[in-house]
Amino acid sequence: MNKQSNNNNSQKGVLKIIPLGGLGEVGANMMLYEYDDQILVVDTGLMFPENDMLGIDYIIPDISYLIARKSKVKGIVITHGHEDHTGAIRHVLEEIQAPIYATPLTRGLLEVKLAKNGMAAKAKFETIHAGDSRKIGPFTVDFFHVCHSIPDAVGLGIDSPAGLVVHTGDYKFDHTPVDSWPTDYAKLAEFQRRGVMALLADSTNAERPGWTPSERVIDDGFDKVFREAKGRVVVASFASLISRMQQVANAASRYGRKMAFAGTSMVDNAKIATKLNYLKLKDDLIISLEEALNMKDSNVVIMCTGSQGEPTSILGRLSMGSHRIFDVKEGDTIVLSAHPIPGNEESVSRTINRLLARGANVIYDSIAPVHVSGHASQEEMKLMMHLTQPDYFIPIHGELRQLKQHAKIAHQLGIPEENISVILNGQSVEFSNGKMRKGAKIPVSYIYVDGSGVGDVSQDVMHDREILSQEGVMVVNIIMDKNTGKPMKMPEIISRGFITMDNTDDIFNGLRARVFDTAAKANGNIQKDVEQAVGNYLYSETHRRPMVFVNIVRN
Amino acid sequence: MNKQSNNNNSQKGVLKIIPLGGLGEVGANMMLYEYDDQILVVDTGLMFPENDMLGIDYIIPDISYLIARKSKVKGIVITHGHEDHTGAIRHVLEEIQAPIYATPLTRGLLEVKLAKNGMAAKAKFETIHAGDSRKIGPFTVDFFHVCHSIPDAVGLGIDSPAGLVVHTGDYKFDHTPVDSWPTDYAKLAEFQRRGVMALLADSTNAERPGWTPSERVIDDGFDKVFREAKGRVVVASFASLISRMQQVANAASRYGRKMAFAGTSMVDNAKIATKLNYLKLKDDLIISLEEALNMKDSNVVIMCTGSQGEPTSILGRLSMGSHRIFDVKEGDTIVLSAHPIPGNEESVSRTINRLLARGANVIYDSIAPVHVSGHASQEEMKLMMHLTQPDYFIPIHGELRQLKQHAKIAHQLGIPEENISVILNGQSVEFSNGKMRKGAKIPVSYIYVDGSGVGDVSQDVMHDREILSQEGVMVVNIIMDKNTGKPMKMPEIISRGFITMDNTDDIFNGLRARVFDTAAKANGNIQKDVEQAVGNYLYSETHRRPMVFVNIVRN
């Protein structure tokens, strides 16, 4: 049965769920639902590189499976406007022509993003609202509202003849969200009455006991910050954290400060969110950064990007004093209103230290309630399971460690182990006659996006970059006499990233001599002999193995 | 006053405290106490590199200040046996001849370390015990016991005519430590009676509210692990975490498992700690790794290194299946009994995921009490201040963010702001007539240790490595005709770490042509013209700027 399903992509009555990203190492969320030879895509996310992915800007899911089935894609649903769910949209649209289903804010943020790449035209949008139901190919999709750290986020009830699947997307159960719009408990209960075959739920915080605090606690955090701030207040966060913008705006109004946004992405997102009325700003509240910098310090708050310590972000430049017009000064209160994404702890910490060194008072989430997670913790995960009462459970959105924890929780709540599938990117799961089984494993890999290149950086290139980054490079040029077959003069040697020149002159003289002798003696493959000689000499002298280029010219 | 002190290093009656490491960016702990032109060194630590210090093994403090004053160094005190307090000892001993004061265990661990570098002979040790008092130059040093995650750790009461300074070293107030030896409250109270001029205290956990849990809670954590483990138990921790070894040994005895150590450093440290009776192991408890691997899984526990996910460590190799004789199998229970050092979160997380993927049950500190911090939290810091009642306070051991938090706590307890000095590496503080003031700023920098090289990797080299790691390298060789001044043939171009070759052939053909034309047209500095042409062409084609080497030969 399983074997057959691997060879046959269009079994009648079989629902296939295929994660292309977001489960395991590639955190770029993208899930395929396939039924009756038709495909529904849920989310098109990107992931930011890990520290050892040298020179990579971001990573997108491998969509070759989708490209091979272009014509079968009936729709693309985006659950909310965060990068790890939207960031790969332009790469997908370059290959796939299908309508994009999104709520107004999510659509707005997607349009901003696509416009940057001149691809706004390529996108066909179907605006939906929480509560709507849409027929997409063989699927009937119920969109239901969920609380998250961005407004207008939705979860999905995906119905097909194979059964009803609830796909939460990113969510939390916040009883006092900033927009006063709680997660749709009633719809989840309704799903339970209809009978939920499978629940696919957000695992991000599966290691966190208890209940994620409400966004509301941040209001108190900001209130204290604004009350005590003598000079300027600067709040750094994500450009897509719209609800945080609202909270800062509210605090600014309460304390009679004007508000400025710094950073293109933040300005653009604030504009669209305001236009669509998800961000409610008093007309006279917002001023430009230039105006803000010329106002009395105690009268302004500036909101900017850089909460992850990105060196090129506004906050990153501020911490290094390298911003064109904006500088930190004694008396500034700087709030990092975000939690470090795993891998960014170090750069965030360094940014905090540098800002402190410049005399700013820096507030961050480990010392004050200026950020809360947008994801459900363990008790909320249990509530989700009890509200939906699924027959089968598949943890999504997380590394294996979180997926396993989430699975443990489901098992504790009475879901039999054989009804729980912990799967990673590429591992499909199939449902037929109400039964779940593992399906084919689709080959998936990282697609690295580096500068303008997509997928043109391979593991080999990455490996070379690693060697270069650890050991540096050495270029050796020798001119050989055609007639005598001997070197005409001492070779020219250049090195970069190897070791500091001035205190290694001996080594270089020794190296030149060694190269000269080797070239003089060589009778077979001079190139190879010299390369070897250089490698051995440098290792014996320095225990380092730089990348060596030997260029031999016969003159 | 201040000025004068800068120019004069040997003022009568002035105590100088000079941090060479451990305060701010360089976490390698090293502090100098200078009085009457004589110097006492406290700790000689190393720091492990941050993610962007490419190719660096570790970092040591810049001791040029000390080298210029060799003859004045009267003694070196090491507070405990952890790397960040001991790791630079061999580099210091290569320059400085002075007796090393250490407790038996600390001495034993130092001797193991020095023996590895054939420097055991160079070291002159003075074994001391908590409770001892020693005259070292103008200083009378009282050694007092402190609890930490390694036995036999001490804090210091450093007395001189200028006044009494209490230097805590790493400490916590643990009422139920593994070795049942609590921190010496009485001695601290005695210091208070004598009158403490200044307190220098560990700031590591200054952002942590409350009280650090006792090491004892780990016993319960391990008890649950051993009770539930069906197969082998593998515990990963630091090689110097002696008290953790004791706890694992106790659990092993309770549950009738034999214990093996894996990893040279762990085996060596266990040996010396056992020999000195700080590690109490039943004779028949310990077996070799080879024996353990051949025993019934349920009868063994293996303790190894790699709790930070270091790829070359035992656990790192296990997670990748690349260990020579040792492999993870279904049913293994693997415990990471340590907290990720800032910057290691990502590699630790990846290691956990890989071990899970290999079928092991992995236990780590965010899901079970298998590790506690060895450092005091906020309430303990307050207790330390109240026990000693210092006139002045200087937070030590931490990044600026922790030092600032610790200073805030001291201020909350009533120490006037002007009596608190938040200083970073190199900033000296002076005490005379019971008054504190900032002194000279000693120039300090990172000393990078890379392979066999010490200090031969400069910021420039690091910067080149960064470019190489991001963009790769491109080597261009052109042969020019002496007579015509034109290129004799198409140039040879080699690249590494740039982009994957096969899908960039067009770019390379275009580049060759561009180089040829540029060289043909060039009339001034061909080298420079070609370099520019290559840079511009590659940037316009790929938005990348690899490091370019152009080699021109006239033939």
mmCIF file with all atom_site columns, N, CA, C and O in Angstrom, chain A residues 50-52 207 346 349-350 353 364 399 401 450 452 456 465 497-498 500 542 544 551 555, chain B residues 50-52 207 346 349-350 353 364 399 401 450 452 456 465 497 500 542 544 551 555:
data_model
loop_
_atom_site.group_PDB
_atom_site.id
_atom_site.type_symbol
_atom_site.label_atom_id
_atom_site.label_alt_id
_atom_site.label_comp_id
_atom_site.label_asym_id
_atom_site.label_entity_id
_atom_site.label_seq_id
_atom_site.pdbx_PDB_ins_code
_atom_site.Cartn_x
_atom_site.Cartn_y
_atom_site.Cartn_z
_atom_site.occupancy
_atom_site.B_iso_or_equiv
_atom_site.pdbx_formal_charge
_atom_site.auth_seq_id
_atom_site.auth_comp_id
_atom_site.auth_asym_id
_atom_site.auth_atom_id
_atom_site.pdbx_PDB_model_num
ATOM 1   N N  . GLU A 1 50  ? 21.906 30.126 9.592   1.00 0.00 ? 50  GLU A N  1
ATOM 2   C CA . GLU A 1 50  ? 22.600 29.872 10.840  1.00 0.00 ? 50  GLU A CA 1
ATOM 3   C C  . GLU A 1 50  ? 24.011 30.432 10.742  1.00 0.00 ? 50  GLU A C  1
ATOM 4   O O  . GLU A 1 50  ? 24.467 30.791 9.653   1.00 0.00 ? 50  GLU A O  1
ATOM 5   N N  . ASN A 1 51  ? 24.677 30.508 11.889  1.00 0.00 ? 51  ASN A N  1
ATOM 6   C CA . ASN A 1 51  ? 25.968 31.210 11.929  1.00 0.00 ? 51  ASN A CA 1
ATOM 7   C C  . ASN A 1 51  ? 27.019 30.598 11.021  1.00 0.00 ? 51  ASN A C  1
ATOM 8   O O  . ASN A 1 51  ? 27.947 31.279 10.590  1.00 0.00 ? 51  ASN A O  1
ATOM 9   N N  . ASP A 1 52  ? 26.866 29.313 10.704  1.00 0.00 ? 52  ASP A N  1
ATOM 10  C CA . ASP A 1 52  ? 27.918 28.708 9.876   1.00 0.00 ? 52  ASP A CA 1
ATOM 11  C C  . ASP A 1 52  ? 27.512 28.623 8.400   1.00 0.00 ? 52  ASP A C  1
ATOM 12  O O  . ASP A 1 52  ? 28.187 27.996 7.612   1.00 0.00 ? 52  ASP A O  1
ATOM 13  N N  . GLU A 1 207 ? 8.547  23.535 24.516  1.00 0.00 ? 207 GLU A N  1
ATOM 14  C CA . GLU A 1 207 ? 9.385  23.313 25.702  1.00 0.00 ? 207 GLU A CA 1
ATOM 15  C C  . GLU A 1 207 ? 9.032  24.282 26.819  1.00 0.00 ? 207 GLU A C  1
ATOM 16  O O  . GLU A 1 207 ? 9.638  24.246 27.885  1.00 0.00 ? 207 GLU A O  1
ATOM 17  N N  . GLU A 1 346 ? 24.074 36.104 20.503  1.00 0.00 ? 346 GLU A N  1
ATOM 18  C CA . GLU A 1 346 ? 25.361 36.760 20.645  1.00 0.00 ? 346 GLU A CA 1
ATOM 19  C C  . GLU A 1 346 ? 25.338 38.184 20.084  1.00 0.00 ? 346 GLU A C  1
ATOM 20  O O  . GLU A 1 346 ? 25.781 39.125 20.737  1.00 0.00 ? 346 GLU A O  1
ATOM 21  N N  . SER A 1 349 ? 23.251 40.452 22.250  1.00 0.00 ? 349 SER A N  1
ATOM 22  C CA . SER A 1 349 ? 23.950 40.794 23.489  1.00 0.00 ? 349 SER A CA 1
ATOM 23  C C  . SER A 1 349 ? 25.023 41.851 23.226  1.00 0.00 ? 349 SER A C  1
ATOM 24  O O  . SER A 1 349 ? 25.165 42.807 23.976  1.00 0.00 ? 349 SER A O  1
ATOM 25  N N  . ARG A 1 350 ? 25.733 41.686 22.115  1.00 0.00 ? 350 ARG A N  1
ATOM 26  C CA . ARG A 1 350 ? 26.788 42.644 21.786  1.00 0.00 ? 350 ARG A CA 1
ATOM 27  C C  . ARG A 1 350 ? 26.182 44.029 21.537  1.00 0.00 ? 350 ARG A C  1
ATOM 28  O O  . ARG A 1 350 ? 26.728 45.047 21.961  1.00 0.00 ? 350 ARG A O  1
ATOM 29  N N  . ASN A 1 353 ? 25.363 45.641 24.818  1.00 0.00 ? 353 ASN A N  1
ATOM 30  C CA . ASN A 1 353 ? 26.583 46.123 25.473  1.00 0.00 ? 353 ASN A CA 1
ATOM 31  C C  . ASN A 1 353 ? 27.075 47.420 24.835  1.00 0.00 ? 353 ASN A C  1
ATOM 32  O O  . ASN A 1 353 ? 27.479 48.349 25.530  1.00 0.00 ? 353 ASN A O  1
ATOM 33  N N  . TYR A 1 364 ? 15.571 45.373 27.962  1.00 0.00 ? 364 TYR A N  1
ATOM 34  C CA . TYR A 1 364 ? 15.373 44.190 27.109  1.00 0.00 ? 364 TYR A CA 1
ATOM 35  C C  . TYR A 1 364 ? 14.618 43.135 27.890  1.00 0.00 ? 364 TYR A C  1
ATOM 36  O O  . TYR A 1 364 ? 14.453 43.242 29.103  1.00 0.00 ? 364 TYR A O  1
ATOM 37  N N  . GLU A 1 399 ? 11.792 22.835 15.362  1.00 0.00 ? 399 GLU A N  1
ATOM 38  C CA . GLU A 1 399 ? 12.883 21.890 15.184  1.00 0.00 ? 399 GLU A CA 1
ATOM 39  C C  . GLU A 1 399 ? 12.438 20.557 15.776  1.00 0.00 ? 399 GLU A C  1
ATOM 40  O O  . GLU A 1 399 ? 11.482 20.490 16.536  1.00 0.00 ? 399 GLU A O  1
ATOM 41  N N  . ARG A 1 401 ? 13.444 18.906 18.196  1.00 0.00 ? 401 ARG A N  1
ATOM 42  C CA . ARG A 1 401 ? 13.332 18.894 19.673  1.00 0.00 ? 401 ARG A CA 1
ATOM 43  C C  . ARG A 1 401 ? 11.964 19.406 20.109  1.00 0.00 ? 401 ARG A C  1
ATOM 44  O O  . ARG A 1 401 ? 11.356 18.870 21.039  1.00 0.00 ? 401 ARG A O  1
ATOM 45  N N  . ASP A 1 450 ? 21.754 34.090 -1.835  1.00 0.00 ? 450 ASP A N  1
ATOM 46  C CA . ASP A 1 450 ? 22.937 34.857 -1.494  1.00 0.00 ? 450 ASP A CA 1
ATOM 47  C C  . ASP A 1 450 ? 23.035 36.014 -2.474  1.00 0.00 ? 450 ASP A C  1
ATOM 48  O O  . ASP A 1 450 ? 23.246 35.798 -3.661  1.00 0.00 ? 450 ASP A O  1
ATOM 49  N N  . SER A 1 452 ? 22.180 38.277 -5.170  1.00 0.00 ? 452 SER A N  1
ATOM 50  C CA . SER A 1 452 ? 21.195 38.185 -6.239  1.00 0.00 ? 452 SER A CA 1
ATOM 51  C C  . SER A 1 452 ? 20.988 36.738 -6.664  1.00 0.00 ? 452 SER A C  1
ATOM 52  O O  . SER A 1 452 ? 20.124 36.424 -7.454  1.00 0.00 ? 452 SER A O  1
ATOM 53  N N  . ASP A 1 456 ? 22.579 29.192 -6.260  1.00 0.00 ? 456 ASP A N  1
ATOM 54  C CA . ASP A 1 456 ? 23.852 29.013 -6.974  1.00 0.00 ? 456 ASP A CA 1
ATOM 55  C C  . ASP A 1 456 ? 25.012 28.878 -5.975  1.00 0.00 ? 456 ASP A C  1
ATOM 56  O O  . ASP A 1 456 ? 26.170 28.923 -6.344  1.00 0.00 ? 456 ASP A O  1
ATOM 57  N N  . ARG A 1 465 ? 34.183 28.205 1.486   1.00 0.00 ? 465 ARG A N  1
ATOM 58  C CA . ARG A 1 465 ? 34.110 29.442 2.274   1.00 0.00 ? 465 ARG A CA 1
ATOM 59  C C  . ARG A 1 465 ? 34.551 29.170 3.699   1.00 0.00 ? 465 ARG A C  1
ATOM 60  O O  . ARG A 1 465 ? 35.218 29.990 4.326   1.00 0.00 ? 465 ARG A O  1
ATOM 61  N N  . GLY A 1 497 ? 44.014 36.682 4.987   1.00 0.00 ? 497 GLY A N  1
ATOM 62  C CA . GLY A 1 497 ? 43.261 35.925 5.980   1.00 0.00 ? 497 GLY A CA 1
ATOM 63  C C  . GLY A 1 497 ? 44.050 34.772 6.576   1.00 0.00 ? 497 GLY A C  1
ATOM 64  O O  . GLY A 1 497 ? 43.490 33.896 7.226   1.00 0.00 ? 497 GLY A O  1
ATOM 65  N N  . PHE A 1 498 ? 45.359 34.782 6.354   1.00 0.00 ? 498 PHE A N  1
ATOM 66  C CA . PHE A 1 498 ? 46.204 33.688 6.850   1.00 0.00 ? 498 PHE A CA 1
ATOM 67  C C  . PHE A 1 498 ? 46.737 34.064 8.223   1.00 0.00 ? 498 PHE A C  1
ATOM 68  O O  . PHE A 1 498 ? 46.118 33.747 9.236   1.00 0.00 ? 498 PHE A O  1
ATOM 69  N N  . THR A 1 500 ? 49.008 37.484 10.285  1.00 0.00 ? 500 THR A N  1
ATOM 70  C CA . THR A 1 500 ? 49.492 38.841 10.114  1.00 0.00 ? 500 THR A CA 1
ATOM 71  C C  . THR A 1 500 ? 50.893 38.793 9.513   1.00 0.00 ? 500 THR A C  1
ATOM 72  O O  . THR A 1 500 ? 51.749 38.043 9.971   1.00 0.00 ? 500 THR A O  1
ATOM 73  N N  . THR A 1 542 ? 53.074 26.463 11.020  1.00 0.00 ? 542 THR A N  1
ATOM 74  C CA . THR A 1 542 ? 51.984 27.224 11.661  1.00 0.00 ? 542 THR A CA 1
ATOM 75  C C  . THR A 1 542 ? 50.789 26.356 12.057  1.00 0.00 ? 542 THR A C  1
ATOM 76  O O  . THR A 1 542 ? 49.827 26.862 12.636  1.00 0.00 ? 542 THR A O  1
ATOM 77  N N  . ARG A 1 544 ? 48.591 25.454 10.183  1.00 0.00 ? 544 ARG A N  1
ATOM 78  C CA . ARG A 1 544 ? 47.433 25.955 9.431   1.00 0.00 ? 544 ARG A CA 1
ATOM 79  C C  . ARG A 1 544 ? 47.480 25.407 8.009   1.00 0.00 ? 544 ARG A C  1
ATOM 80  O O  . ARG A 1 544 ? 48.554 25.106 7.495   1.00 0.00 ? 544 ARG A O  1
ATOM 81  N N  . ASN A 1 551 ? 50.487 29.249 -9.411  1.00 0.00 ? 551 ASN A N  1
ATOM 82  C CA . ASN A 1 551 ? 50.410 29.591 -10.828 1.00 0.00 ? 551 ASN A CA 1
ATOM 83  C C  . ASN A 1 551 ? 51.809 29.541 -11.434 1.00 0.00 ? 551 ASN A C  1
ATOM 84  O O  . ASN A 1 551 ? 52.706 30.249 -10.993 1.00 0.00 ? 551 ASN A O  1
ATOM 85  N N  . ASN A 1 555 ? 58.564 30.791 -19.240 1.00 0.00 ? 555 ASN A N  1
ATOM 86  C CA . ASN A 1 555 ? 58.970 31.988 -19.949 1.00 0.00 ? 555 ASN A CA 1
ATOM 87  C C  . ASN A 1 555 ? 60.208 31.723 -20.818 1.00 0.00 ? 555 ASN A C  1
ATOM 88  O O  . ASN A 1 555 ? 61.021 30.895 -20.452 1.00 0.00 ? 555 ASN A O  1
ATOM 89  N N  . GLU B 1 50  ? 33.805 34.178 19.744  1.00 0.00 ? 50  GLU B N  1
ATOM 90  C CA . GLU B 1 50  ? 32.436 34.393 19.304  1.00 0.00 ? 50  GLU B CA 1
ATOM 91  C C  . GLU B 1 50  ? 32.311 33.902 17.869  1.00 0.00 ? 50  GLU B C  1
ATOM 92  O O  . GLU B 1 50  ? 33.301 33.622 17.200  1.00 0.00 ? 50  GLU B O  1
ATOM 93  N N  . ASN B 1 51  ? 31.048 33.798 17.418  1.00 0.00 ? 51  ASN B N  1
ATOM 94  C CA . ASN B 1 51  ? 30.811 33.157 16.124  1.00 0.00 ? 51  ASN B CA 1
ATOM 95  C C  . ASN B 1 51  ? 31.500 33.869 14.963  1.00 0.00 ? 51  ASN B C  1
ATOM 96  O O  . ASN B 1 51  ? 31.784 33.264 13.938  1.00 0.00 ? 51  ASN B O  1
ATOM 97  N N  . ASP B 1 52  ? 31.769 35.177 15.118  1.00 0.00 ? 52  ASP B N  1
ATOM 98  C CA . ASP B 1 52  ? 32.359 35.892 13.975  1.00 0.00 ? 52  ASP B CA 1
ATOM 99  C C  . ASP B 1 52  ? 33.873 36.039 14.125  1.00 0.00 ? 52  ASP B C  1
ATOM 100 O O  . ASP B 1 52  ? 34.504 36.752 13.361  1.00 0.00 ? 52  ASP B O  1
ATOM 101 N N  . GLU B 1 207 ? 21.238 39.320 35.881  1.00 0.00 ? 207 GLU B N  1
ATOM 102 C CA . GLU B 1 207 ? 19.914 39.508 35.270  1.00 0.00 ? 207 GLU B CA 1
ATOM 103 C C  . GLU B 1 207 ? 18.916 38.468 35.766  1.00 0.00 ? 207 GLU B C  1
ATOM 104 O O  . GLU B 1 207 ? 17.759 38.475 35.362  1.00 0.00 ? 207 GLU B O  1
ATOM 105 N N  . GLU B 1 346 ? 23.012 27.705 19.190  1.00 0.00 ? 346 GLU B N  1
ATOM 106 C CA . GLU B 1 346 ? 22.669 27.095 17.910  1.00 0.00 ? 346 GLU B CA 1
ATOM 107 C C  . GLU B 1 346 ? 23.294 25.708 17.769  1.00 0.00 ? 346 GLU B C  1
ATOM 108 O O  . GLU B 1 346 ? 22.622 24.750 17.391  1.00 0.00 ? 346 GLU B O  1
ATOM 109 N N  . SER B 1 349 ? 21.632 23.237 20.081  1.00 0.00 ? 349 SER B N  1
ATOM 110 C CA . SER B 1 349 ? 20.310 22.864 19.587  1.00 0.00 ? 349 SER B CA 1
ATOM 111 C C  . SER B 1 349 ? 20.429 21.872 18.430  1.00 0.00 ? 349 SER B C  1
ATOM 112 O O  . SER B 1 349 ? 19.706 20.880 18.363  1.00 0.00 ? 349 SER B O  1
ATOM 113 N N  . ARG B 1 350 ? 21.396 22.140 17.541  1.00 0.00 ? 350 ARG B N  1
ATOM 114 C CA . ARG B 1 350 ? 21.571 21.243 16.390  1.00 0.00 ? 350 ARG B CA 1
ATOM 115 C C  . ARG B 1 350 ? 21.985 19.853 16.868  1.00 0.00 ? 350 ARG B C  1
ATOM 116 O O  . ARG B 1 350 ? 21.515 18.837 16.352  1.00 0.00 ? 350 ARG B O  1
ATOM 117 N N  . ASN B 1 353 ? 18.969 18.038 18.166  1.00 0.00 ? 353 ASN B N  1
ATOM 118 C CA . ASN B 1 353 ? 18.130 17.561 17.057  1.00 0.00 ? 353 ASN B CA 1
ATOM 119 C C  . ASN B 1 353 ? 18.724 16.325 16.393  1.00 0.00 ? 353 ASN B C  1
ATOM 120 O O  . ASN B 1 353 ? 18.015 15.378 16.071  1.00 0.00 ? 353 ASN B O  1
ATOM 121 N N  . TYR B 1 364 ? 17.596 17.683 28.367  1.00 0.00 ? 364 TYR B N  1
ATOM 122 C CA . TYR B 1 364 ? 18.431 18.888 28.463  1.00 0.00 ? 364 TYR B CA 1
ATOM 123 C C  . TYR B 1 364 ? 17.742 19.881 29.394  1.00 0.00 ? 364 TYR B C  1
ATOM 124 O O  . TYR B 1 364 ? 16.586 19.684 29.774  1.00 0.00 ? 364 TYR B O  1
ATOM 125 N N  . GLU B 1 399 ? 29.605 40.671 31.107  1.00 0.00 ? 399 GLU B N  1
ATOM 126 C CA . GLU B 1 399 ? 29.548 41.672 30.055  1.00 0.00 ? 399 GLU B CA 1
ATOM 127 C C  . GLU B 1 399 ? 28.982 42.953 30.661  1.00 0.00 ? 399 GLU B C  1
ATOM 128 O O  . GLU B 1 399 ? 28.397 42.919 31.747  1.00 0.00 ? 399 GLU B O  1
ATOM 129 N N  . ARG B 1 401 ? 26.352 44.495 30.199  1.00 0.00 ? 401 ARG B N  1
ATOM 130 C CA . ARG B 1 401 ? 24.941 44.407 30.574  1.00 0.00 ? 401 ARG B CA 1
ATOM 131 C C  . ARG B 1 401 ? 24.776 43.820 31.964  1.00 0.00 ? 401 ARG B C  1
ATOM 132 O O  . ARG B 1 401 ? 23.955 44.275 32.752  1.00 0.00 ? 401 ARG B O  1
ATOM 133 N N  . ASP B 1 450 ? 45.256 30.897 17.625  1.00 0.00 ? 450 ASP B N  1
ATOM 134 C CA . ASP B 1 450 ? 44.737 30.182 16.462  1.00 0.00 ? 450 ASP B CA 1
ATOM 135 C C  . ASP B 1 450 ? 45.738 29.091 16.116  1.00 0.00 ? 450 ASP B C  1
ATOM 136 O O  . ASP B 1 450 ? 46.861 29.381 15.706  1.00 0.00 ? 450 ASP B O  1
ATOM 137 N N  . SER B 1 452 ? 48.658 26.971 16.294  1.00 0.00 ? 452 SER B N  1
ATOM 138 C CA . SER B 1 452 ? 49.899 27.071 17.065  1.00 0.00 ? 452 SER B CA 1
ATOM 139 C C  . SER B 1 452 ? 50.251 28.537 17.300  1.00 0.00 ? 452 SER B C  1
ATOM 140 O O  . SER B 1 452 ? 51.173 28.842 18.026  1.00 0.00 ? 452 SER B O  1
ATOM 141 N N  . ASP B 1 456 ? 49.155 36.124 16.364  1.00 0.00 ? 456 ASP B N  1
ATOM 142 C CA . ASP B 1 456 ? 49.593 36.434 14.992  1.00 0.00 ? 456 ASP B CA 1
ATOM 143 C C  . ASP B 1 456 ? 48.394 36.570 14.053  1.00 0.00 ? 456 ASP B C  1
ATOM 144 O O  . ASP B 1 456 ? 48.540 36.605 12.846  1.00 0.00 ? 456 ASP B O  1
ATOM 145 N N  . ARG B 1 465 ? 39.369 37.327 6.421   1.00 0.00 ? 465 ARG B N  1
ATOM 146 C CA . ARG B 1 465 ? 38.683 36.035 6.534   1.00 0.00 ? 465 ARG B CA 1
ATOM 147 C C  . ARG B 1 465 ? 37.176 36.225 6.381   1.00 0.00 ? 465 ARG B C  1
ATOM 148 O O  . ARG B 1 465 ? 36.493 35.399 5.780   1.00 0.00 ? 465 ARG B O  1
ATOM 149 N N  . GLY B 1 497 ? 34.751 29.254 -3.300  1.00 0.00 ? 497 GLY B N  1
ATOM 150 C CA . GLY B 1 497 ? 33.841 29.873 -2.330  1.00 0.00 ? 497 GLY B CA 1
ATOM 151 C C  . GLY B 1 497 ? 33.061 31.039 -2.906  1.00 0.00 ? 497 GLY B C  1
ATOM 152 O O  . GLY B 1 497 ? 32.459 31.817 -2.173  1.00 0.00 ? 497 GLY B O  1
ATOM 153 N N  . THR B 1 500 ? 28.681 28.356 -7.313  1.00 0.00 ? 500 THR B N  1
ATOM 154 C CA . THR B 1 500 ? 28.863 27.058 -7.936  1.00 0.00 ? 500 THR B CA 1
ATOM 155 C C  . THR B 1 500 ? 29.195 27.254 -9.399  1.00 0.00 ? 500 THR B C  1
ATOM 156 O O  . THR B 1 500 ? 28.538 28.007 -10.104 1.00 0.00 ? 500 THR B O  1
ATOM 157 N N  . THR B 1 542 ? 26.491 39.523 -10.374 1.00 0.00 ? 542 THR B N  1
ATOM 158 C CA . THR B 1 542 ? 26.104 38.642 -9.251  1.00 0.00 ? 542 THR B CA 1
ATOM 159 C C  . THR B 1 542 ? 25.858 39.388 -7.938  1.00 0.00 ? 542 THR B C  1
ATOM 160 O O  . THR B 1 542 ? 25.486 38.771 -6.941  1.00 0.00 ? 542 THR B O  1
ATOM 161 N N  . ARG B 1 544 ? 28.029 40.288 -6.012  1.00 0.00 ? 544 ARG B N  1
ATOM 162 C CA . ARG B 1 544 ? 28.989 39.791 -5.044  1.00 0.00 ? 544 ARG B CA 1
ATOM 163 C C  . ARG B 1 544 ? 30.341 40.441 -5.292  1.00 0.00 ? 544 ARG B C  1
ATOM 164 O O  . ARG B 1 544 ? 30.639 40.855 -6.411  1.00 0.00 ? 544 ARG B O  1
ATOM 165 N N  . ASN B 1 551 ? 47.234 38.390 -11.470 1.00 0.00 ? 551 ASN B N  1
ATOM 166 C CA . ASN B 1 551 ? 48.668 38.171 -11.648 1.00 0.00 ? 551 ASN B CA 1
ATOM 167 C C  . ASN B 1 551 ? 49.015 38.382 -13.117 1.00 0.00 ? 551 ASN B C  1
ATOM 168 O O  . ASN B 1 551 ? 48.488 37.705 -13.999 1.00 0.00 ? 551 ASN B O  1
ATOM 169 N N  . ASN B 1 555 ? 55.594 38.301 -21.170 1.00 0.00 ? 555 ASN B N  1
ATOM 170 C CA . ASN B 1 555 ? 56.303 37.178 -21.782 1.00 0.00 ? 555 ASN B CA 1
ATOM 171 C C  . ASN B 1 555 ? 56.907 37.591 -23.121 1.00 0.00 ? 555 ASN B C  1
ATOM 172 O O  . ASN B 1 555 ? 56.366 38.456 -23.789 1.00 0.00 ? 555 ASN B O  1
#
